[in-house]
Coordinates of C-alpha atoms in Angstrom, one line a residue:
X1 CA -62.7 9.0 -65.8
X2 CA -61.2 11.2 -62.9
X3 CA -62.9 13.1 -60.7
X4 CA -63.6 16.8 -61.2
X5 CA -61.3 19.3 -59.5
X6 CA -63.5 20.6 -56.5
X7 CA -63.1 24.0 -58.7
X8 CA -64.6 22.3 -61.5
X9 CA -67.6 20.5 -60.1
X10 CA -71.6 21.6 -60.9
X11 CA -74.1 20.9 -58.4
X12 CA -77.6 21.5 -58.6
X13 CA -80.0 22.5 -55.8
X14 CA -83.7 20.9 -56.9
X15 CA -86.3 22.2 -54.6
X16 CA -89.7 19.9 -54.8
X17 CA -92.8 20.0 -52.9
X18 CA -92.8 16.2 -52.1
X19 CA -90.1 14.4 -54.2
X20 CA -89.0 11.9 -54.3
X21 CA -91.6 10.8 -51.0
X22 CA -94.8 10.6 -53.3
X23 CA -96.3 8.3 -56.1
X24 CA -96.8 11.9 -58.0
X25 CA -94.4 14.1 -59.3
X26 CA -94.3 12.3 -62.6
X27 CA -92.4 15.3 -64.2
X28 CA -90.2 15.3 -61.5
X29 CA -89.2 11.6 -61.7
X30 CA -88.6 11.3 -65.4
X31 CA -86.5 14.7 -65.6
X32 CA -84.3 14.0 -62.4
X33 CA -82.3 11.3 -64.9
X34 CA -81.5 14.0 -67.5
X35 CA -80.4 16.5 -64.8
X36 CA -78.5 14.1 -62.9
X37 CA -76.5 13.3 -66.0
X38 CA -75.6 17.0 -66.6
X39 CA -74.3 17.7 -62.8
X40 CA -71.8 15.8 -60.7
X41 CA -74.1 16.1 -57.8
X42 CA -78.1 16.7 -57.2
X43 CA -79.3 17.5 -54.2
X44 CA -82.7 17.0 -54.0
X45 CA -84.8 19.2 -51.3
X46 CA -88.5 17.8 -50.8
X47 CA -90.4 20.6 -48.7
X48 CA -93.0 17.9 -47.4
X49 CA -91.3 14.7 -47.3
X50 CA -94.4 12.5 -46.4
X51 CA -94.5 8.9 -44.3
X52 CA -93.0 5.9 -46.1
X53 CA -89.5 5.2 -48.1
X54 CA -88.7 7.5 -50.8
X55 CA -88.2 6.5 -54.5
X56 CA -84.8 5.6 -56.3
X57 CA -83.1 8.1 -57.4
X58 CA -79.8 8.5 -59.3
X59 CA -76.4 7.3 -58.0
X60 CA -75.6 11.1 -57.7
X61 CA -78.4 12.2 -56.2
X62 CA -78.9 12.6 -52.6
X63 CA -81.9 14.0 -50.2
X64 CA -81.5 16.6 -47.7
X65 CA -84.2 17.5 -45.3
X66 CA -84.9 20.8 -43.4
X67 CA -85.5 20.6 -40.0
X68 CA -88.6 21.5 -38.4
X69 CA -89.9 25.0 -38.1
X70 CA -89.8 27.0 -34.9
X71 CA -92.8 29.3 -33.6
X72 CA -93.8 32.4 -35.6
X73 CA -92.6 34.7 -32.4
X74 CA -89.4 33.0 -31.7
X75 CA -88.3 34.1 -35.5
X76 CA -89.6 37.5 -35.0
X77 CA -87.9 38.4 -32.6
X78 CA -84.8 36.8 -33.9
X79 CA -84.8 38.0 -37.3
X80 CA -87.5 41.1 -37.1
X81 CA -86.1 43.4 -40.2
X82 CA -85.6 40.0 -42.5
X83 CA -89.3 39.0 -42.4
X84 CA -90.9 42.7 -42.6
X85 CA -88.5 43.0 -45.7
X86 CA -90.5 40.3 -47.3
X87 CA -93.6 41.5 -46.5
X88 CA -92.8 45.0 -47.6
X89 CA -91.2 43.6 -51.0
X90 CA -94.8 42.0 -51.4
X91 CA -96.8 44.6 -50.0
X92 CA -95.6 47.1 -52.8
X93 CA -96.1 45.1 -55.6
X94 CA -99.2 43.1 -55.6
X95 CA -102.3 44.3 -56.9
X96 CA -104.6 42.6 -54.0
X97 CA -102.8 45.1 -51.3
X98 CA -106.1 44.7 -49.0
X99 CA -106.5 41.5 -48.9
X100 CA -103.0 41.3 -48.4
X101 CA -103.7 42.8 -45.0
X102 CA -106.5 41.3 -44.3
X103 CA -104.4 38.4 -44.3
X104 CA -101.5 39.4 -42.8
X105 CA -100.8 37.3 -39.7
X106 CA -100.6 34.3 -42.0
X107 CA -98.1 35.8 -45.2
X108 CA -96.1 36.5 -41.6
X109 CA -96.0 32.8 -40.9
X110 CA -95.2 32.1 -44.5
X111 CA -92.1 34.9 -44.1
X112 CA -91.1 33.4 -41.0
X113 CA -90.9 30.1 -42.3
X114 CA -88.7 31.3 -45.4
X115 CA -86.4 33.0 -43.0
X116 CA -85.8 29.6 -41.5
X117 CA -85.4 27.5 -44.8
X118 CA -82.9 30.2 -46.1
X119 CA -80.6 29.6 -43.5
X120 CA -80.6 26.2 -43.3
X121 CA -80.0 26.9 -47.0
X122 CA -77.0 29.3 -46.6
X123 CA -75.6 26.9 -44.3
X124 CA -75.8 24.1 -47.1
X125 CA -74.4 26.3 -49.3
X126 CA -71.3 26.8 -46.8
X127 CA -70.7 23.2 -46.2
X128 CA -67.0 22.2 -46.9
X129 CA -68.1 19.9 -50.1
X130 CA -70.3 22.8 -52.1
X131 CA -67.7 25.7 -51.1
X132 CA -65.7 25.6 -54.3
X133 CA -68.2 24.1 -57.0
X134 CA -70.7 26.0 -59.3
X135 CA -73.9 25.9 -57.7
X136 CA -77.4 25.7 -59.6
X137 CA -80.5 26.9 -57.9
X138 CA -83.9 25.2 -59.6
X139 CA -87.1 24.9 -57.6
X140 CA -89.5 22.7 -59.7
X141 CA -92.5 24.8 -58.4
X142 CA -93.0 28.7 -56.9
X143 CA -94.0 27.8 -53.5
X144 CA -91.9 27.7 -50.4
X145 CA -88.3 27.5 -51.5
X146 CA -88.2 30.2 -53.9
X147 CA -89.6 32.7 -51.2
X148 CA -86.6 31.7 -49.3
X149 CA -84.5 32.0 -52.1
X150 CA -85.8 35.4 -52.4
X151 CA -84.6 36.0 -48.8
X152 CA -81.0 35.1 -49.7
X153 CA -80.9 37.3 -53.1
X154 CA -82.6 40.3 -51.3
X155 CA -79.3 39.5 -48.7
X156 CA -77.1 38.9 -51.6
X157 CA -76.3 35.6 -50.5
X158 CA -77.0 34.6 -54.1
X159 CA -77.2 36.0 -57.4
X160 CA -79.6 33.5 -59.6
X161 CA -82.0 30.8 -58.8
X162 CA -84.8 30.2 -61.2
X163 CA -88.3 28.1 -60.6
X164 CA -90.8 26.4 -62.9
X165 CA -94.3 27.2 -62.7
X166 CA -97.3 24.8 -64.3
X167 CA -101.3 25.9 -62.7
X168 CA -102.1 26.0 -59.6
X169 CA -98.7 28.3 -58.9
X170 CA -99.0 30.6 -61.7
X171 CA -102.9 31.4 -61.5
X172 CA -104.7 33.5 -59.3
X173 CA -107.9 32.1 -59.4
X174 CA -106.9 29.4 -58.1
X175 CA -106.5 30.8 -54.5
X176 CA -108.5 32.2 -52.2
X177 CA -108.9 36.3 -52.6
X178 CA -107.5 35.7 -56.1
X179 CA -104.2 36.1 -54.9
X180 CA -101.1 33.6 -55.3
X181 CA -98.9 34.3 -52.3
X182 CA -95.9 36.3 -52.7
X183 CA -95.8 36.4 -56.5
X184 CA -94.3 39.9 -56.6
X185 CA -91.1 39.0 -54.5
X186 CA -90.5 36.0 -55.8
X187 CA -90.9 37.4 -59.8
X188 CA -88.6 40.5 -58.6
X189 CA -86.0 38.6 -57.3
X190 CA -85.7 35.4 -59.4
X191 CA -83.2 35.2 -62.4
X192 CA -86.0 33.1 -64.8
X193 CA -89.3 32.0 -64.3
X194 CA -90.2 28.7 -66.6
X195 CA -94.4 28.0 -67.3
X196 CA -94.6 24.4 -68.9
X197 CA -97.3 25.9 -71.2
X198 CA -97.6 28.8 -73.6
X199 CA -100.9 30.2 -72.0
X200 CA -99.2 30.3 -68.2
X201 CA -96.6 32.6 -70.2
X202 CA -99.3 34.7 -71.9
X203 CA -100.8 34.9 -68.2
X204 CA -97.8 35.7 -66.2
X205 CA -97.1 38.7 -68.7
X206 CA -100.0 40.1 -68.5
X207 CA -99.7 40.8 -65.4
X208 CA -96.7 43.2 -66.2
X209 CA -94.2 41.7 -62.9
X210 CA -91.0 41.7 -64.6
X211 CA -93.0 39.7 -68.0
X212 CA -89.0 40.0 -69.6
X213 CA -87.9 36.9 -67.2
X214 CA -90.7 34.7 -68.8
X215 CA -89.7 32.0 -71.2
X216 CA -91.8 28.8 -71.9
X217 CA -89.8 25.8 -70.9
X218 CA -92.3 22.4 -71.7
X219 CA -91.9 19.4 -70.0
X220 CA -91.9 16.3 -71.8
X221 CA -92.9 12.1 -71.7
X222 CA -90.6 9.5 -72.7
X223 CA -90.8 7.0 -76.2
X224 CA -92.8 3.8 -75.4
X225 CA -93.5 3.1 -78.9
X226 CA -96.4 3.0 -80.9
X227 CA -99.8 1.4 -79.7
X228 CA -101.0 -1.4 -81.2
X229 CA -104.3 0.1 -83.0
X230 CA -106.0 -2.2 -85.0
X231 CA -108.4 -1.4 -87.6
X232 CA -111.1 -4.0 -86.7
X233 CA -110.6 -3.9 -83.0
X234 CA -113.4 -3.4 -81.2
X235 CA -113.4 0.7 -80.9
X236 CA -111.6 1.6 -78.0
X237 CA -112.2 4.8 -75.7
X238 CA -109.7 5.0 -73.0
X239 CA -109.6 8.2 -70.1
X240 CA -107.4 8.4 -67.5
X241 CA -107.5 10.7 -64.5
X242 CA -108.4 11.0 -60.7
X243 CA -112.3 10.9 -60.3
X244 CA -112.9 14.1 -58.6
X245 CA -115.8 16.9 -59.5
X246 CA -113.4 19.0 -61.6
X247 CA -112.4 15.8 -63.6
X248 CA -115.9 16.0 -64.9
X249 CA -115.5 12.1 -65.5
X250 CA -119.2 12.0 -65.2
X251 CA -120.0 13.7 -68.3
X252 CA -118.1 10.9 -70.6
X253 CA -121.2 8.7 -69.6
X254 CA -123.7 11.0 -70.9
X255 CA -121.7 11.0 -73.9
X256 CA -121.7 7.5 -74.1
X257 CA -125.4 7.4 -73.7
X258 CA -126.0 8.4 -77.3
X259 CA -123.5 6.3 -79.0
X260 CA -125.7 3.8 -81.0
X261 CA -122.6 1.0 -82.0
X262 CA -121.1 -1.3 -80.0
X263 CA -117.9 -0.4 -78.3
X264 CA -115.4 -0.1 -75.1
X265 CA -114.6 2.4 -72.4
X266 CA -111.5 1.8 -70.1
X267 CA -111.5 4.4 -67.2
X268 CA -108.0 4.5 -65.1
X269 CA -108.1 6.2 -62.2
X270 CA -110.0 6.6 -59.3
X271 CA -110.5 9.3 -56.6
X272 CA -113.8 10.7 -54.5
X273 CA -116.6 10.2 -56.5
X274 CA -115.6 6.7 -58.2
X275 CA -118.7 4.7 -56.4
X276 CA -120.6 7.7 -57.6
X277 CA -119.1 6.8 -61.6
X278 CA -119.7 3.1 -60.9
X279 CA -123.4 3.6 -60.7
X280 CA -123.6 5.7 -63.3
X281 CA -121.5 4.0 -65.6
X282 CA -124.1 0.2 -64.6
X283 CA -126.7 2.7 -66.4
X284 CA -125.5 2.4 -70.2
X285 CA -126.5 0.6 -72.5
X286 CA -125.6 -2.9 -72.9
X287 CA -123.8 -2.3 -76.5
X288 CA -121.1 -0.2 -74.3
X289 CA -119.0 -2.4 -72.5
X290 CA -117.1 -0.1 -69.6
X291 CA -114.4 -1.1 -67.1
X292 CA -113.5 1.1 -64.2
X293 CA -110.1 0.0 -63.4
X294 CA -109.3 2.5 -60.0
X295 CA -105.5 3.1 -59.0
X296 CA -103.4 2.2 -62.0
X297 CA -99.6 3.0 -61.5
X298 CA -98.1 5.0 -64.1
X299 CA -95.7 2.0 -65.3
X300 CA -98.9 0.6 -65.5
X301 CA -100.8 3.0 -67.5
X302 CA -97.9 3.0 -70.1
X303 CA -97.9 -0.7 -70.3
X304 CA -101.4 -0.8 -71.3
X305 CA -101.2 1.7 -74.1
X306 CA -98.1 0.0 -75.5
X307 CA -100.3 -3.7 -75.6
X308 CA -104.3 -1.9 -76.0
X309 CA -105.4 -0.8 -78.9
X310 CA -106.9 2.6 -78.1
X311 CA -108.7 4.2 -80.8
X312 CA -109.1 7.4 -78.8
X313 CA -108.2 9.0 -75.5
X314 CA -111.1 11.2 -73.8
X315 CA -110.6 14.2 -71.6
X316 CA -114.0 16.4 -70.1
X317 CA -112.1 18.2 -67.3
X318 CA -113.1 21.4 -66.5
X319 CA -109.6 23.1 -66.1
X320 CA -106.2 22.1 -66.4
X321 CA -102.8 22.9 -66.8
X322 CA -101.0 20.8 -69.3
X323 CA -102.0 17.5 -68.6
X324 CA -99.3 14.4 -68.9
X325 CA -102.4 12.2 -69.8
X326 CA -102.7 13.3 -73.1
X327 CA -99.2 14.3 -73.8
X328 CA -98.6 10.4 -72.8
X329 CA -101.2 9.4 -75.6
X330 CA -99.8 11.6 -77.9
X331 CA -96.6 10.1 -77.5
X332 CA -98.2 6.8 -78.7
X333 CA -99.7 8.2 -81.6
X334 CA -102.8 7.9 -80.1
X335 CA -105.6 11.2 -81.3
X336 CA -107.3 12.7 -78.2
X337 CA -110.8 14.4 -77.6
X338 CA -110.5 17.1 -74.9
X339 CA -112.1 20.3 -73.0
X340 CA -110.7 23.4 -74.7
X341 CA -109.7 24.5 -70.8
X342 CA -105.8 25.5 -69.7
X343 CA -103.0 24.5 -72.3
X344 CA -104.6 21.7 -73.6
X345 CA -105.0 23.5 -76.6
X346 CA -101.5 23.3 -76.6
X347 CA -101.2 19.7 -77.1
X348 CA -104.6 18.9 -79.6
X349 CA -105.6 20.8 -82.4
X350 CA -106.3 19.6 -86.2
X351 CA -103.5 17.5 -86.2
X352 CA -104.0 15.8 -82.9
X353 CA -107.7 15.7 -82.0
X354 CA -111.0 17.1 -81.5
X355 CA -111.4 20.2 -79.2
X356 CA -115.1 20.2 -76.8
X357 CA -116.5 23.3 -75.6
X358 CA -115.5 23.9 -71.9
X359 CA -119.4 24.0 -71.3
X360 CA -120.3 21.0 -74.1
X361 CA -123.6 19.4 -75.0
X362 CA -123.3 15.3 -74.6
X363 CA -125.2 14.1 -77.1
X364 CA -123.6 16.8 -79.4
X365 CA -119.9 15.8 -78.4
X366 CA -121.3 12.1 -78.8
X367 CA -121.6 13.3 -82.6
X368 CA -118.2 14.3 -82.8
X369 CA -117.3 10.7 -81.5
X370 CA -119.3 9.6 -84.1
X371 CA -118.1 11.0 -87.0
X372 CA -114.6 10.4 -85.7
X373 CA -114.8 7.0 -85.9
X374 CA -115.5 6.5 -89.7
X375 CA -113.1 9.5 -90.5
X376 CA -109.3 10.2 -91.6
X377 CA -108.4 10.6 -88.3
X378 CA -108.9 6.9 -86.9
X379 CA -106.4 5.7 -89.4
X380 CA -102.8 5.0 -89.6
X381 CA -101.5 8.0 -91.4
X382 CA -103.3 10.6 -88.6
X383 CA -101.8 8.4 -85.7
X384 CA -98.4 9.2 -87.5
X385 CA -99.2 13.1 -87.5
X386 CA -100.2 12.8 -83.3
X387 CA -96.5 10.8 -82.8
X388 CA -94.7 13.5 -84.8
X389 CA -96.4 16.1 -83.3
X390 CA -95.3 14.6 -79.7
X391 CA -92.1 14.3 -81.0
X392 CA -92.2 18.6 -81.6
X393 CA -93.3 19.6 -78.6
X394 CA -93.0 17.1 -75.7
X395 CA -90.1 14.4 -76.5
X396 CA -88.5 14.2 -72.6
X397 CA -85.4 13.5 -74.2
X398 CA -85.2 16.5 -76.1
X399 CA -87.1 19.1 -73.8
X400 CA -85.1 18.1 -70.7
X401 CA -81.5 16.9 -71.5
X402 CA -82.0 20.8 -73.4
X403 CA -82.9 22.0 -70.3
X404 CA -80.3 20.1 -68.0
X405 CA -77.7 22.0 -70.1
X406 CA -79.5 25.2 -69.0
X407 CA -79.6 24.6 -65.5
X408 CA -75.7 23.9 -65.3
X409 CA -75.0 27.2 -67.1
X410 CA -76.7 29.2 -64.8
X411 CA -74.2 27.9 -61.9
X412 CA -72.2 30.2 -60.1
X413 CA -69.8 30.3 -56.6
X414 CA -72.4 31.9 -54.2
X415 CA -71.3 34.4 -51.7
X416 CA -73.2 32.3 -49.2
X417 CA -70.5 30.3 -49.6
X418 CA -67.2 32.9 -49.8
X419 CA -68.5 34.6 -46.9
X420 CA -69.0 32.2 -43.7
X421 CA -69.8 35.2 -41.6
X422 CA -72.7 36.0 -43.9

């Protein structure tokens, strides 16, 4: 096939927090391939590229790094009118105005700092090779790059740039003072704002900043195939998380304590309070065998539910946005017992699951595991119901080639790159 005519080419601008320099970003990694097959060029923008070589990405993909920052008072003085825009923009429309000002030495970093990235970002966009193409603007998260973004629209240096959002960038509580920084200007001046779950959306509109740019975009897991459940395998519970205090890991011993038949639990994962697991977990019973296995990669984790029978995944977390663990499960037909925190409602319900009670009793949740076991939903036709469900809601496939398409329409010639003088 010939190559586009420069006039004709679609690049795409993918702003990350750390991709493709971390073991994370699972999202990140398995959409990249669907977007990379809709534009003739990604170029990928990590905000915190960390030590150590980055990950493959595709053929047309390439990284480009900012350079480093310069002091607060050197940009001030450079570019005083740009960064008190900002801070008015924000200033007028946040509900948390005096904390806000309590705080306002360090938004005036953040300002500063966007001031920077947005013209190392106007100068990409001027560079010979992006000049004449249609240019796509996606951050995968609101943190640093869309303020910058902001910068450039409120210049009119752009005209769209949209931004996903998942948790800990869409709610408040989440941050000290209750306040996520910079929400207002970045709602005000971006073209679409994306929550992977349907609760983020229901959040985000609530809080009446411009709820019409809101639209529920979820992510997705690719087809590994069904898992291997047996019948008469030995009952399987499988979890899979970091074990940290708000995984509430902990609390799947207790239940575990009041199971009365003999059975397996596989823990993958580990984090902070692992050694504090292991001892609990030496406690049980001896009719429930246990293995902690600590770091697992993710190629791994999805090679042992494509060989293990699982008969059920476990998650006692105390919040969360919308976990890949389970939508990974789900994807494998495997049913899931979960806190009723975040969007996990969202991915189990009747047909994929049992719900818990964010603040659940043990040995009453150890009922519910119980009864589970001998009921229609440890069979074959339920497992059928959890794959199709996945295949609704959270086939990678669908969800992000669907998107890809998206992103490319939204491209446009910038007048960051018309106007070199800008």
């Amino acid at each position: 096939m010939p190559p586009h005519p420069a006039a004709e080419r679609h690049i795409l601008f993918l702003f990350t927090a750390e991709y493709p320099y971390h073991r994370g970003d699972l999202f990140v990694a398995t959409e990249i391939g669907y977007i990379a097959a809709a534009f003739d060029e990604v170029r990928l923008y990590p905000y915190n590229p960390v030590e150590g070589a980055p990950r493959d990405i595709p053929a047309n993909a390439s990284i480009r790094l900012r350079p480093a920052h310069r002091q607060v008072r050197q940009v001030l003085m450079r570019h005083p009118l740009r960064v008190l825009r900002i801070l008015w923009h924000e200033f007028r429309g946040t509900d948390r105005k005096r904390f806000f000002l309590r705080q306002l030495k360090l938004w005036t970093g953040y300002a500063c700092r966007a001031v920077e990235d947005a013209d190392f970002l106007r100068a990409e966009l001027q560079s010979p090779e992006v000049r004449d193409a249609q240019v796509s603007l996606y951050s995968f998260w609101m943190n640093e790059w869309p303020l910058a973004l902001s910068d450039l629209r409120m210049r009119g240096l752009i005209g769209r740039f949209v931004f996903r959002s998942a948790g800990y960038d869409i709610f408040d509580e989440r941050h000290a003072g209750h306040y996520l920084p910079f929400r207002y200007v970045n709602y005000e001046q971006t073209y679409r704002i994306f929550p992977n779950t349907g609760i983020g959306c229901e959040y985000i509109r609530r809080k009446q900043m411009f709820p019409e740019k809101v639209e529920l975009r979820y992510w997705g897991t690719l087809d590994q195939g069904l898992n291997p459940w047996q019948e008469d395998a030995l009952f399987t519970l499988v979890s899979c998380s970091r074990v940290i205090p708000l995984k509430r890991v902990h609390l799947i011993v207790e239940i575990l304590r009041h199971i009365p038949f003999r059975m397996r639990w596989i823990h993958l994962g580990d984090g902070e309070v692992f050694e504090d697991l292991q001892a609990r977990a030496a406690q049980l019973p001896a009719h429930i065998e246990w293995q902690l296995a600590g770091w697992v990669s993710n190629a791994q984790i999805l090679d042992f539910y494509a060989r293990t029978p699982v008969h059920l995944f476990i998650t006692t977390s105390e919040t969360e946005g919308l976990p890949v663990s389970i939508m990974e499960v789900l994807a494998f037909g495997i049913p899931v017992m979960a806190t009723n925190v975040g969007g996990i409602p969202e991915e189990v319900g009747p047909e994929t699951g049992l719900l818990l009670e964010p603040d659940f009793d043990p040995a009453e949740a150890a009922q519910q595991l119980i009864r589970f076991k001998d009921s229609e939903m440890n069979t074959p036709a339920f497992r059928a119901g959890v794959r199709a469900y996945w295949e609704r809601l959270f086939r990678a496939d669908v969800n992000f080639t669907r998107f890809a398409a998206e992103l490319r329409g939204l491209g446009e010639q910038h007048p960051a790159q018309r106007l070199p003088n800008a």
